[in-house]
Short mmCIF file of C-alpha atoms in Angstrom, two decimals:
data_model
loop_
_atom_site.label_atom_id
_atom_site.label_comp_id
_atom_site.label_asym_id
_atom_site.label_seq_id
_atom_site.Cartn_x
_atom_site.Cartn_y
_atom_site.Cartn_z
CA MET R 939 69.09 87.81 102.38
CA GLN R 940 72.61 88.82 101.46
CA SER R 941 75.54 87.00 103.05
CA ILE R 942 78.27 88.92 104.81
CA ARG R 943 81.72 88.15 103.43
CA ALA R 944 85.26 89.31 104.12
CA ILE R 945 88.60 89.09 102.36
CA MET R 946 91.53 88.71 104.72
CA ASP R 947 94.88 90.30 103.98
CA THR R 948 98.24 89.14 105.30
CA SER R 949 98.74 91.79 107.98
CA PHE R 950 95.30 91.23 109.42
CA LEU R 951 95.71 87.45 109.40
CA ILE R 952 99.04 87.57 111.23
CA ASP R 953 97.79 90.06 113.83
CA TRP R 954 94.44 88.34 114.26
CA THR R 955 96.03 85.01 115.20
CA LYS R 956 97.54 86.70 118.26
CA TYR R 957 94.06 87.62 119.54
CA ASP R 958 92.69 85.08 122.04
CA LYS R 959 89.14 85.43 120.71
CA ARG R 960 90.14 85.13 117.06
CA ASP R 961 87.37 82.64 116.28
CA LEU R 962 84.78 85.38 116.82
CA LEU R 963 85.63 86.52 113.32
CA PHE R 964 83.57 83.67 111.95
CA SER R 965 80.51 84.62 113.97
CA CYS R 966 80.59 88.04 112.27
CA TYR R 967 81.19 86.86 108.71
CA GLU R 968 79.52 84.02 106.89
CA ILE R 969 82.46 83.56 104.52
CA VAL R 970 86.07 84.70 104.94
CA PHE R 971 88.23 84.49 101.84
CA ILE R 972 91.96 83.92 102.19
CA THR R 973 93.74 84.05 98.86
CA GLU R 974 96.72 81.93 97.92
CA SER R 975 98.86 85.04 97.59
CA VAL R 976 98.14 85.89 101.25
CA LEU R 977 99.14 82.40 102.36
CA ASN R 978 102.35 82.64 100.33
CA GLU R 979 103.34 85.81 102.21
CA ILE R 980 103.12 84.24 105.67
CA ARG R 981 106.51 83.36 107.14
CA THR R 982 105.49 82.26 110.64
CA GLU R 983 103.95 79.00 111.74
CA VAL R 984 101.10 80.15 114.00
CA PRO R 985 98.94 81.82 111.30
CA LEU R 986 99.38 78.85 108.96
CA ILE R 987 98.37 76.39 111.65
CA TRP R 988 95.31 78.47 112.54
CA VAL R 989 94.19 78.68 108.90
CA SER R 990 94.76 74.98 108.32
CA ASN R 991 92.56 74.11 111.32
CA LEU R 992 89.62 76.37 110.41
CA ASP R 993 87.55 73.57 108.89
CA GLU R 994 87.86 71.30 111.90
#
């Protein structure tokens, strides 16, 4: 069976963190890739905190 994967871009990441059910993303996708270049573009704290807590 093939896994379902996604690649997150900066705009989506920033907007998605404002959504109260943002963790549903990980019930839809087995793996979500966030590249270093996307993380380097983020200038606000909320998206960075959310990404840093994903493994917890």
